[in-house]
Coordinates of C-alpha atoms in Angstrom, one line a residue:
X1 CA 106.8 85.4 136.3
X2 CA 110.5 85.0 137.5
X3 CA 110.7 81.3 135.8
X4 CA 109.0 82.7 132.9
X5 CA 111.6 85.4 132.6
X6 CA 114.7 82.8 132.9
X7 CA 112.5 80.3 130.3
X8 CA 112.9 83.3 127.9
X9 CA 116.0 83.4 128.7
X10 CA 117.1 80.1 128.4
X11 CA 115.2 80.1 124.8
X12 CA 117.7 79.6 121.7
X13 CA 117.1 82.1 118.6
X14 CA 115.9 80.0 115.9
X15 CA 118.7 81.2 113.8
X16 CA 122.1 83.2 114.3
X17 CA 123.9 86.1 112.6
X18 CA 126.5 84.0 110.2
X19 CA 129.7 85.1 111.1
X20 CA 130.6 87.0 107.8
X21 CA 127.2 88.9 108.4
X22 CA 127.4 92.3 107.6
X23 CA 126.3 96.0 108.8
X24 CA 123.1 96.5 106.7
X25 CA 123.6 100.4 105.6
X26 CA 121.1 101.5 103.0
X27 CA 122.1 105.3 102.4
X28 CA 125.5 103.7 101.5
X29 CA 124.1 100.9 98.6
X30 CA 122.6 101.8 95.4
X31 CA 119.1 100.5 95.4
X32 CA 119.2 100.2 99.3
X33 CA 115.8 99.7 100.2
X34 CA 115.3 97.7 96.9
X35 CA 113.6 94.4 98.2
X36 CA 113.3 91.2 96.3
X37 CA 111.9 87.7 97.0
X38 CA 113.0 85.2 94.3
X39 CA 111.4 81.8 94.6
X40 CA 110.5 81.8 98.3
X41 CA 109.2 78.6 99.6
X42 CA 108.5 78.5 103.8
X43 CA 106.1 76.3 106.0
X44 CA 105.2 77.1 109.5
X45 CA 106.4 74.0 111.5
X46 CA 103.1 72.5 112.8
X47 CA 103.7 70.3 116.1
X48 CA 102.1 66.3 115.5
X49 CA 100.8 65.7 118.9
X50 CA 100.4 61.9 117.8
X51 CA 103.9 61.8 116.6
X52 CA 107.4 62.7 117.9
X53 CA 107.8 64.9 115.3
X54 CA 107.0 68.4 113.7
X55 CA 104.7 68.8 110.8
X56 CA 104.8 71.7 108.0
X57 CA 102.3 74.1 106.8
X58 CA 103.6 75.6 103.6
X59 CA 102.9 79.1 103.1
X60 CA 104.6 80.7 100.7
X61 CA 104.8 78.7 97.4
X62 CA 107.6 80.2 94.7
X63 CA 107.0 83.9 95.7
X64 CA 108.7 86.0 93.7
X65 CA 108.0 89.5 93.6
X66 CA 110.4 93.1 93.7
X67 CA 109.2 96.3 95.6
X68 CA 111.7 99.6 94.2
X69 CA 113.2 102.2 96.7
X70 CA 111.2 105.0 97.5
X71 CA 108.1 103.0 96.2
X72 CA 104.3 102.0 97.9
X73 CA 103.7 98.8 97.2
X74 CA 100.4 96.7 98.7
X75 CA 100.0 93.4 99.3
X76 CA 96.1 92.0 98.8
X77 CA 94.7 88.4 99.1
X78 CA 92.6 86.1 101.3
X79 CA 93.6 84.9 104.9
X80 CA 96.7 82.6 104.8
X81 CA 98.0 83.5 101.5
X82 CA 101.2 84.7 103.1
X83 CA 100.7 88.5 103.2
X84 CA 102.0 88.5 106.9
X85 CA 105.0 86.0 106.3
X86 CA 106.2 88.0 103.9
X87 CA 106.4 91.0 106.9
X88 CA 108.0 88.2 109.6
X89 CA 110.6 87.2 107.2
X90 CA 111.5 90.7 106.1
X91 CA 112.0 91.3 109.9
X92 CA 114.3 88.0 110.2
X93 CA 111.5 85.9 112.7
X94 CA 112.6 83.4 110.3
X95 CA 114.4 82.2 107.8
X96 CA 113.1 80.5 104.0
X97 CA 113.4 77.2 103.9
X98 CA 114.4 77.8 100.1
X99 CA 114.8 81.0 97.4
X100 CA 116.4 84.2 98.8
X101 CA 115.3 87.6 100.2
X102 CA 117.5 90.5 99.1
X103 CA 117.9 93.7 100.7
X104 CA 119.6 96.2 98.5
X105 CA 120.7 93.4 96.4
X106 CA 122.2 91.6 99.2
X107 CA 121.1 88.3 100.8
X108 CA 119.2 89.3 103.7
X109 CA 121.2 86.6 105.0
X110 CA 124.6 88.0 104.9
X111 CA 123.1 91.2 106.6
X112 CA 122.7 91.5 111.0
X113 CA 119.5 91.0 112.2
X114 CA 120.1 93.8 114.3
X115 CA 120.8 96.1 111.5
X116 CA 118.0 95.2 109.0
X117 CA 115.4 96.0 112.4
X118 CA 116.9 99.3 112.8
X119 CA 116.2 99.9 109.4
X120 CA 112.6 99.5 109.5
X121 CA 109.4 100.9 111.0
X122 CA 106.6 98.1 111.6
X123 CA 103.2 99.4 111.7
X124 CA 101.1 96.1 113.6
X125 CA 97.8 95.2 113.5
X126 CA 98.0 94.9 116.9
X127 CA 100.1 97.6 119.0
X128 CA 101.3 96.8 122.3
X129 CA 101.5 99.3 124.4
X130 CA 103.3 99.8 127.9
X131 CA 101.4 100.6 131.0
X132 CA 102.9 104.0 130.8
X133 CA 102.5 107.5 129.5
X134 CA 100.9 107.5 126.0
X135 CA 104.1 110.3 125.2
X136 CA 106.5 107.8 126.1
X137 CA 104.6 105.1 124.2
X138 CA 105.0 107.1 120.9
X139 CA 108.6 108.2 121.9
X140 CA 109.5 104.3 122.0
X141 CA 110.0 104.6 118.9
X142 CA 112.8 106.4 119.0
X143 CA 113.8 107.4 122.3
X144 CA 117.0 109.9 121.3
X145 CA 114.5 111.8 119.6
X146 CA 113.2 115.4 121.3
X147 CA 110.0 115.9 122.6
X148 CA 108.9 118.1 120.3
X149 CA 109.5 115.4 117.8
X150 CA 107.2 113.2 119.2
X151 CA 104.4 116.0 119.4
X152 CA 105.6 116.4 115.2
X153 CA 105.2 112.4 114.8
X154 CA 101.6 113.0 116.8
X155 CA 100.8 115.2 114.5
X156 CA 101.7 113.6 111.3
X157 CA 99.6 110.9 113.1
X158 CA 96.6 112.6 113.7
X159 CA 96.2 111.5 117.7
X160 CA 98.0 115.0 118.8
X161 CA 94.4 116.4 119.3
X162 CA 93.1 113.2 120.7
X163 CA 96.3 113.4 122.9
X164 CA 95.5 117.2 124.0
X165 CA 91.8 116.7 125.2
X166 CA 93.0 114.0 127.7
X167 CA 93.3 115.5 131.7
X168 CA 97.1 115.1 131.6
X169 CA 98.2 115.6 127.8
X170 CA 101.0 113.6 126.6
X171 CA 101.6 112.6 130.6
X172 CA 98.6 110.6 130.4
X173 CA 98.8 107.0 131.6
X174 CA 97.3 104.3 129.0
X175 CA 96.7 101.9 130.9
X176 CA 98.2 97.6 131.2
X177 CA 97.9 96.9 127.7
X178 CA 96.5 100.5 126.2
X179 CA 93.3 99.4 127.8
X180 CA 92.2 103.6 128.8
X181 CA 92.2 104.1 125.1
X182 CA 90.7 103.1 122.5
X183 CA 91.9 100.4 119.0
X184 CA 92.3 103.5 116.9
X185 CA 93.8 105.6 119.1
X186 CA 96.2 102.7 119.7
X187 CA 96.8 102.4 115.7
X188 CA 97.7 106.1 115.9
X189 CA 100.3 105.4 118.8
X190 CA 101.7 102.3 116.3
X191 CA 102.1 104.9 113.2
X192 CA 103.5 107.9 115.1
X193 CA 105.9 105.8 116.6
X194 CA 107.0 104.3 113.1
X195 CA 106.8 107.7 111.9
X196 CA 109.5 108.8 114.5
X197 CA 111.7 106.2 113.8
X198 CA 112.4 107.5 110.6
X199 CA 113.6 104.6 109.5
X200 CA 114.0 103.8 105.3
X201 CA 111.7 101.0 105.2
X202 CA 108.2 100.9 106.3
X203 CA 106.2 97.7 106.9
X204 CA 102.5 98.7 107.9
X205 CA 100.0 95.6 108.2
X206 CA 96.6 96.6 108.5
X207 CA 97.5 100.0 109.9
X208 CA 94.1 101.4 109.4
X209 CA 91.4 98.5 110.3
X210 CA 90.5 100.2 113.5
X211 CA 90.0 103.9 111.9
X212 CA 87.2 105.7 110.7
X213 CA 87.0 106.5 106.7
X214 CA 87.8 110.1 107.1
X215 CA 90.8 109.8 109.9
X216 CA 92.2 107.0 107.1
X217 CA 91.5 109.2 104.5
X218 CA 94.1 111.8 107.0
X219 CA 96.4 109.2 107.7
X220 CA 96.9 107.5 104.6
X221 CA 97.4 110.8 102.6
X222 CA 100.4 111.7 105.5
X223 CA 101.9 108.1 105.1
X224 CA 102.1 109.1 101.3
X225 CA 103.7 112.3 102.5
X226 CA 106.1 110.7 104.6
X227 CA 106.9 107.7 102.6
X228 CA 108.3 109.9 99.5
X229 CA 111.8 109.1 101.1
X230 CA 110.6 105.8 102.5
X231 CA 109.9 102.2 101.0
X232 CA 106.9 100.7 102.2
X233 CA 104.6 97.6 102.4
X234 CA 101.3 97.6 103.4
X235 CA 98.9 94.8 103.9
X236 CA 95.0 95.4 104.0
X237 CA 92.1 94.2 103.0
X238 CA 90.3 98.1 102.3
X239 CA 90.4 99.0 99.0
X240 CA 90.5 102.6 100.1
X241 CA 93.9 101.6 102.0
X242 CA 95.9 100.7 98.6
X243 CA 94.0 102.3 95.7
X244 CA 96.8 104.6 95.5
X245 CA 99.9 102.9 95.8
X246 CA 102.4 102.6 93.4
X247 CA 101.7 98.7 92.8
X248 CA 99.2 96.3 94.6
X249 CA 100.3 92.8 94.3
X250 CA 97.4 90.1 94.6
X251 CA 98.5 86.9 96.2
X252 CA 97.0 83.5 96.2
X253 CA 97.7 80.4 97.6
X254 CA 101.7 81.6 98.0
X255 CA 102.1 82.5 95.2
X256 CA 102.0 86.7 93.2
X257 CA 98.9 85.8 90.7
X258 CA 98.1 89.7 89.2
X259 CA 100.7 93.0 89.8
X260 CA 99.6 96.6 88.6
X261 CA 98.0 99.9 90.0
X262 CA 94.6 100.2 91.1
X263 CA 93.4 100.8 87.5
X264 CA 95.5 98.1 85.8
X265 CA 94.2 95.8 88.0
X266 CA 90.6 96.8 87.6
X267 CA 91.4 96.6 83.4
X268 CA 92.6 93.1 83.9
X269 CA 89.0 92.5 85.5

């Protein structure tokens, strides 16, 4: 584990802050939130083990696409269209290899990484979890914030009931890996810790696969209630998920094929 730690360590970032990079501060741009892809190309490098070289898998082909502040905008399309690079390159994993991703107008570039991460929530399709309390798992997210915040964040969550018929409450210990509870009540976790964050963007992918219809039906109507101040992305493949955001954006093969609401979509056939 030790040599593990130090390989970490020892690993270089893919790519570095450039050194005019600035502080990313939404509340202080018009538009802040605004995001925009124009013309993204990217390829996951693909190692040749025949060859000493890398190969490419081109993902995103020419996306171009803008999501509005304070907007709900969902992103639908089979496996590998690039509905989850679009989330890793939002939350700088990696750079495009050509095009530009603006943030409030600016290059996403010219912003921190730091900065642009503290400025969004991710909701994963898979939440890890620490082998700790399932309060401090949710408080995490934010951990200046009070603990009656985190019981709000619960709540807003829907797992503050779930948390409250456990033996020890919010003291209760999940588990290595969240394995003592279950994968919705490990979604919940993931959405009441975004939820705390309160940060201005939102990135949810698949935040309800592991939920029952009527606890979506719950959580999806609070994510509308919280995300009237909030721009957010969301990736699923339930229609019940994204019939009422503000835009769903079909992707295929890279590329933004249809755009409209629910009902413009369904018009287009």
């Amino acid at each position: 584990d030790m040599e593990a730690m130090f390989s970490l360590r020892d690993t270089k970032p893919a790519f570095t802050d450039r050194e005019s990079a600035m502080e990313y501060k939404p509340e202080a741009m018009k538009g802040g939130t605004d995001i925009t892809f124009h013309d993204v190309e990217f390829a996951y490098p693909v190692p040749d083990a025949q060859a000493d070289k890398q190969k490419t898998r081109p993902i995103l082909r020419g996306m171009s696409f803008n999501v509005k502040e304070g907007t709900t905008v969902a992103f639908v399309g089979a496996s590998g269209c690039g509905k989850s690079t679009i989330l890793r390159l939002l939350y700088r994993f990696y750079e495009p290899d050509a095009g530009g991703v603006n943030l409030g107008g600016t290059d996403i570039r010219d912003l921190t990484a730091e900065s642009v991460r503290k400025s969004i929530a991710v909701v994963p399709q898979d939440t890890p979890l620490f082998n700790d309390t399932i309060g401090y798992n949710i408080h995490y997210g934010d951990l200046s914030a009070s603990f009656d915040e985190v019981v709000e964040a619960a709540k807003k969550a829907h797992i503050h009931d779930t948390i409250m018929s456990f033996p020890d409450g919010y003291d209760t210990v999940v588990g290595e890996r969240g394995l003592k509870v279950s994968g919705g009540e490990k979604q919940r976790v993931a959405l009441a810790r975004a939820i705390l964050k309160k940060a201005p963007i939102m990135l949810c992918d698949e935040p309800t696969s592991s939920l029952d219809s009527h606890t979506e039906a719950d959580i999806m109507a609070n994510l509308k209630e919280v995300g009237r101040d909030t721009t957010t992305i969301i990736i699923a493949h339930r229609l019940s998920t994204i019939q009422d955001a503000d835009e769903i954006i079909v992707l295929h093969e890279g590329k933004v094929v249809e755009r409209g609401t629910h009902w413009e979509l369904l018009a287009q056939g």
